[in-house]
Short mmCIF file of C-alpha atoms in Angstrom, two decimals:
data_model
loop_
_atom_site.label_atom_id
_atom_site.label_comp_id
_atom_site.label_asym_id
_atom_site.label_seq_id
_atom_site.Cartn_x
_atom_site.Cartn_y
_atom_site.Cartn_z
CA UNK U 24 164.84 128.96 87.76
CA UNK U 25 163.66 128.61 84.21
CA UNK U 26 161.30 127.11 82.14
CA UNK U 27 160.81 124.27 80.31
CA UNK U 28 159.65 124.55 76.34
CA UNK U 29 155.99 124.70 77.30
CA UNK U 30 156.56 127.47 79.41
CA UNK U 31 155.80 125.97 82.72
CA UNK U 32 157.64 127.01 85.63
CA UNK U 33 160.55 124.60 86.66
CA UNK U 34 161.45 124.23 90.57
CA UNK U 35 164.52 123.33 90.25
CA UNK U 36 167.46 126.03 90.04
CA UNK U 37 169.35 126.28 86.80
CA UNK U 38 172.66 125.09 87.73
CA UNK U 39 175.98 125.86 85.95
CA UNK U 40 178.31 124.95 88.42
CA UNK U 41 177.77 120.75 88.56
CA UNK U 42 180.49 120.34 85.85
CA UNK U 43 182.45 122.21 87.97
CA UNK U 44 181.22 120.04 91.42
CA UNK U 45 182.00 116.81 89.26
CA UNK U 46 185.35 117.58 88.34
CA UNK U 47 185.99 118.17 92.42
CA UNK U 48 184.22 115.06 93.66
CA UNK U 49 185.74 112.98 91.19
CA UNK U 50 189.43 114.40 92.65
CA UNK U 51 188.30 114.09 96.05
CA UNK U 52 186.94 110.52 94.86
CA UNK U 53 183.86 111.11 96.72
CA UNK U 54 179.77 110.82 95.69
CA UNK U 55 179.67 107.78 93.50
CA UNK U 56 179.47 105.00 96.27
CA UNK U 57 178.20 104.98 99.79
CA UNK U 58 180.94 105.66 102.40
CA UNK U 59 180.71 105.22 106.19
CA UNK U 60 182.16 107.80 107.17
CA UNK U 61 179.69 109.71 105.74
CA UNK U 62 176.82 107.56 107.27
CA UNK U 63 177.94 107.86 110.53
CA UNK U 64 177.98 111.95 110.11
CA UNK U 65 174.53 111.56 108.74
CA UNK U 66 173.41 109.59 111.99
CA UNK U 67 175.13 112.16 114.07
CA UNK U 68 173.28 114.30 112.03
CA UNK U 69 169.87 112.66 113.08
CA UNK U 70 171.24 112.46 116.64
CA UNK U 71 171.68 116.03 117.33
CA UNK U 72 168.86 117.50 115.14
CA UNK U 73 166.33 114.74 116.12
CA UNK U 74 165.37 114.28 113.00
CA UNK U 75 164.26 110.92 111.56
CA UNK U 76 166.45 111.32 108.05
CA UNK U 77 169.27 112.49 107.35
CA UNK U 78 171.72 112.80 104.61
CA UNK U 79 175.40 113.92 103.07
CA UNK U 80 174.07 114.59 99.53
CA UNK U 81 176.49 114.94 96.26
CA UNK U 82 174.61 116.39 93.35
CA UNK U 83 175.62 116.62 89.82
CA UNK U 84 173.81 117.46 86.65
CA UNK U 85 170.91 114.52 86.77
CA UNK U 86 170.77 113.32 90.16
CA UNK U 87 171.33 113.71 93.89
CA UNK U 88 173.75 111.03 95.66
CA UNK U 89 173.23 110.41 99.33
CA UNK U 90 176.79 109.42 100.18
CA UNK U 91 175.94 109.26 103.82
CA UNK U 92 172.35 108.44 104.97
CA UNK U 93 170.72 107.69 107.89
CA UNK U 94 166.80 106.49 108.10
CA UNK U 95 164.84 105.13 110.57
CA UNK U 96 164.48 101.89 109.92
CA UNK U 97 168.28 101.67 108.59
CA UNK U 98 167.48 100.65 105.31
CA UNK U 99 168.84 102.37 101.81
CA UNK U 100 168.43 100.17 98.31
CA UNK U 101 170.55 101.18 95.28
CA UNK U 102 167.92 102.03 93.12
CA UNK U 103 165.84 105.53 92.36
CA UNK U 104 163.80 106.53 94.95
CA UNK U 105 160.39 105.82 94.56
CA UNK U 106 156.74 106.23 96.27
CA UNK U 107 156.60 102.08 96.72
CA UNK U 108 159.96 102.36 98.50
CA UNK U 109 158.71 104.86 101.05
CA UNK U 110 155.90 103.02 101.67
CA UNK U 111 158.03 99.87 102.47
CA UNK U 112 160.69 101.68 104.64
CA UNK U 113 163.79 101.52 101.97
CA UNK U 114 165.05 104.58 100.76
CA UNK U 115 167.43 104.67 97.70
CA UNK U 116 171.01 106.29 97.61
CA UNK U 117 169.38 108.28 94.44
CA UNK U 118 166.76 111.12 93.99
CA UNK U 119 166.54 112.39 91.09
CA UNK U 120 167.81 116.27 90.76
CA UNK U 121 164.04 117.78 90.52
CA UNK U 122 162.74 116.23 93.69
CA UNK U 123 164.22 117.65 97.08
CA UNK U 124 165.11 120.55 98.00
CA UNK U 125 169.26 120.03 97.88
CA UNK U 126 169.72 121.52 94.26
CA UNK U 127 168.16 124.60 96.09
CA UNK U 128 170.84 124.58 98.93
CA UNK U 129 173.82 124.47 96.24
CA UNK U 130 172.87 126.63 93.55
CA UNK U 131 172.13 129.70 96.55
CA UNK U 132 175.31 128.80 98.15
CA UNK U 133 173.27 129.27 101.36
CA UNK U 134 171.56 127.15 104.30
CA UNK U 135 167.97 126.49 103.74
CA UNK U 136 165.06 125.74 106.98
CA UNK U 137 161.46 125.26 105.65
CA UNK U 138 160.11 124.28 108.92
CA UNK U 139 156.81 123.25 107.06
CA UNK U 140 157.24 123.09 103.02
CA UNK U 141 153.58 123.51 102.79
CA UNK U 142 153.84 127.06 103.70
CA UNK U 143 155.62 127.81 100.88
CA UNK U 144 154.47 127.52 97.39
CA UNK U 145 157.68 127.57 95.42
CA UNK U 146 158.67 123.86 97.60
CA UNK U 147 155.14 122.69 98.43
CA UNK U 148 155.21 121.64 94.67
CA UNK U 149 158.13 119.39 95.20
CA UNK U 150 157.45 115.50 94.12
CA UNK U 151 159.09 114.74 97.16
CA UNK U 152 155.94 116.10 99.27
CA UNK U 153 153.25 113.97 97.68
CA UNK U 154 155.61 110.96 96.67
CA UNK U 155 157.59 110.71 99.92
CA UNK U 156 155.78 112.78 102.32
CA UNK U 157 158.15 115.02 103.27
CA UNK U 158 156.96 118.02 105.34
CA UNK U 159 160.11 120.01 106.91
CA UNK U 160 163.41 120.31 105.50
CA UNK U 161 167.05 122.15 106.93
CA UNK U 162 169.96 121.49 104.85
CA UNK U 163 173.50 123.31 104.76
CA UNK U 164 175.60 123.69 101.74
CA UNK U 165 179.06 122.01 101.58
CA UNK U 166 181.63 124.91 100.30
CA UNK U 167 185.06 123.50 100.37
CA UNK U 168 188.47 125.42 100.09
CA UNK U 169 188.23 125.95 96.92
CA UNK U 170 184.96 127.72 96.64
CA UNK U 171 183.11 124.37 95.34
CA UNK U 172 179.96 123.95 96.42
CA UNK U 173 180.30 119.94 96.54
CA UNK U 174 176.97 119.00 97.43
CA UNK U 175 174.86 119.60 101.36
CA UNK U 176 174.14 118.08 104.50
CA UNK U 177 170.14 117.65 105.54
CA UNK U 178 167.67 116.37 107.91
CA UNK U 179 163.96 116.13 106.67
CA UNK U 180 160.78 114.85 108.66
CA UNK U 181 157.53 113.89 107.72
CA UNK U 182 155.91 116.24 110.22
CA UNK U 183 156.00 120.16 110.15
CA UNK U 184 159.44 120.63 112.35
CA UNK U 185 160.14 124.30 114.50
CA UNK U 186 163.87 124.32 113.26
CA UNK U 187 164.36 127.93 114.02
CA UNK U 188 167.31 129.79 114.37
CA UNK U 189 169.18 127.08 116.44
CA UNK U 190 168.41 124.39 113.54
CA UNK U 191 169.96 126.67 111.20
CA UNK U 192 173.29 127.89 112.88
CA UNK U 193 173.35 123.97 114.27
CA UNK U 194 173.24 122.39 110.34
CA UNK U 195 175.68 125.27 109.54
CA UNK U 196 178.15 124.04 112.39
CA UNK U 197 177.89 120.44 111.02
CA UNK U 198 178.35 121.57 107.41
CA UNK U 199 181.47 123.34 108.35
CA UNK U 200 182.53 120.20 110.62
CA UNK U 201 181.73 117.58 107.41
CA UNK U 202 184.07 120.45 105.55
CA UNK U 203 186.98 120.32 107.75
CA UNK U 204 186.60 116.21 107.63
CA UNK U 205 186.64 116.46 103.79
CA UNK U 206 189.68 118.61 103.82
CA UNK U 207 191.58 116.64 106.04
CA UNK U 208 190.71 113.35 103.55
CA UNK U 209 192.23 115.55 101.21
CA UNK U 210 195.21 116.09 103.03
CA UNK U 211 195.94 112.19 103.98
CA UNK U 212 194.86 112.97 107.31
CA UNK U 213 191.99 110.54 107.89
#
């Protein structure tokens, strides 16, 4: 973390490696469009967790890209996410890089459960809280083979959520699954 030139905290994690992540999602050719794929691993996502969103997120230096998304309702718009767009069901294939709790995920290199972010100060902050309503979060970094940590896999809910130690070694599972399905892209297999 750092802090911003009039000394206020920031939330979000200084992050050196997104040149880095860029370089590998541009050569995988991934996290600049929406891919189905990708949106059907989110809904499986929502299927086993039972969470009502879910997400394969790509994050660079400015923003968050949900490659694969799954809501509700079923509906995404192209634009940045914003409070009027949670309030009318859509939600956008962008977040900006300060809102969520993704950047956290990549820059620890480890799986994150905050089974209600109100209990903890550091992500109760998030603009994602007031703007979106977001209340629980588990999300699962995406560490390929060679070391890159290309973005994370998530389910949120608007109500506190008892993820637990099954929610966490489950979103670890699928983050090593979504892995092997990258790597096999890779390798002309799918």
């Amino acid at each position: 973390m750092t802090y911003d030139p009039t000394g206020h905290l920031l939330l979000t994690p200084v992050d050196r490696e997104a040149p880095l992540r860029v370089r590998r999602l541009r050569q995988l050719g991934m996290g600049e469009r929406p891919d189905p794929a990708f949106d059907d691993f989110a809904r499986k996502l929502a299927q086993v967790t039972g969470a009502p969103y879910s997400m394969v997120n790509f994050i660079d230096e400015n923003r968050q890209f949900f490659a694969g998304l799954h809501t509700p309702a079923g509906t995404h718009t192209g634009t940045e996410l914003e409070p009027t767009a949670a309030a009318t069901g859509g939600v956008s294939r962008f977040m900006a890089r300060d809102h969520g709790y993704c950047p956290h995920v990549v820059v620890r290199r480890k799986a994150l459960v905050l089974e209600d972010v109100c209990d903890y100060p550091r992500f109760a902050g998030n603009p994602v809280v007031d703007e979106i309503g977001i209340r629980s979060y588990l999300g699962a970094p995406l560490i390929d083979r060679t070391g890159t940590a290309l973005g994370t896999i998530c389910v949120v809910d608007t109500e506190p959520r008892p993820w637990g130690r099954a929610g966490l070694e489950t979103i670890k599972s699928l983050a090593a699954e979504l892995v092997e399905q990258i790597h096999r892209r890779e390798d002309g297999g799918l």
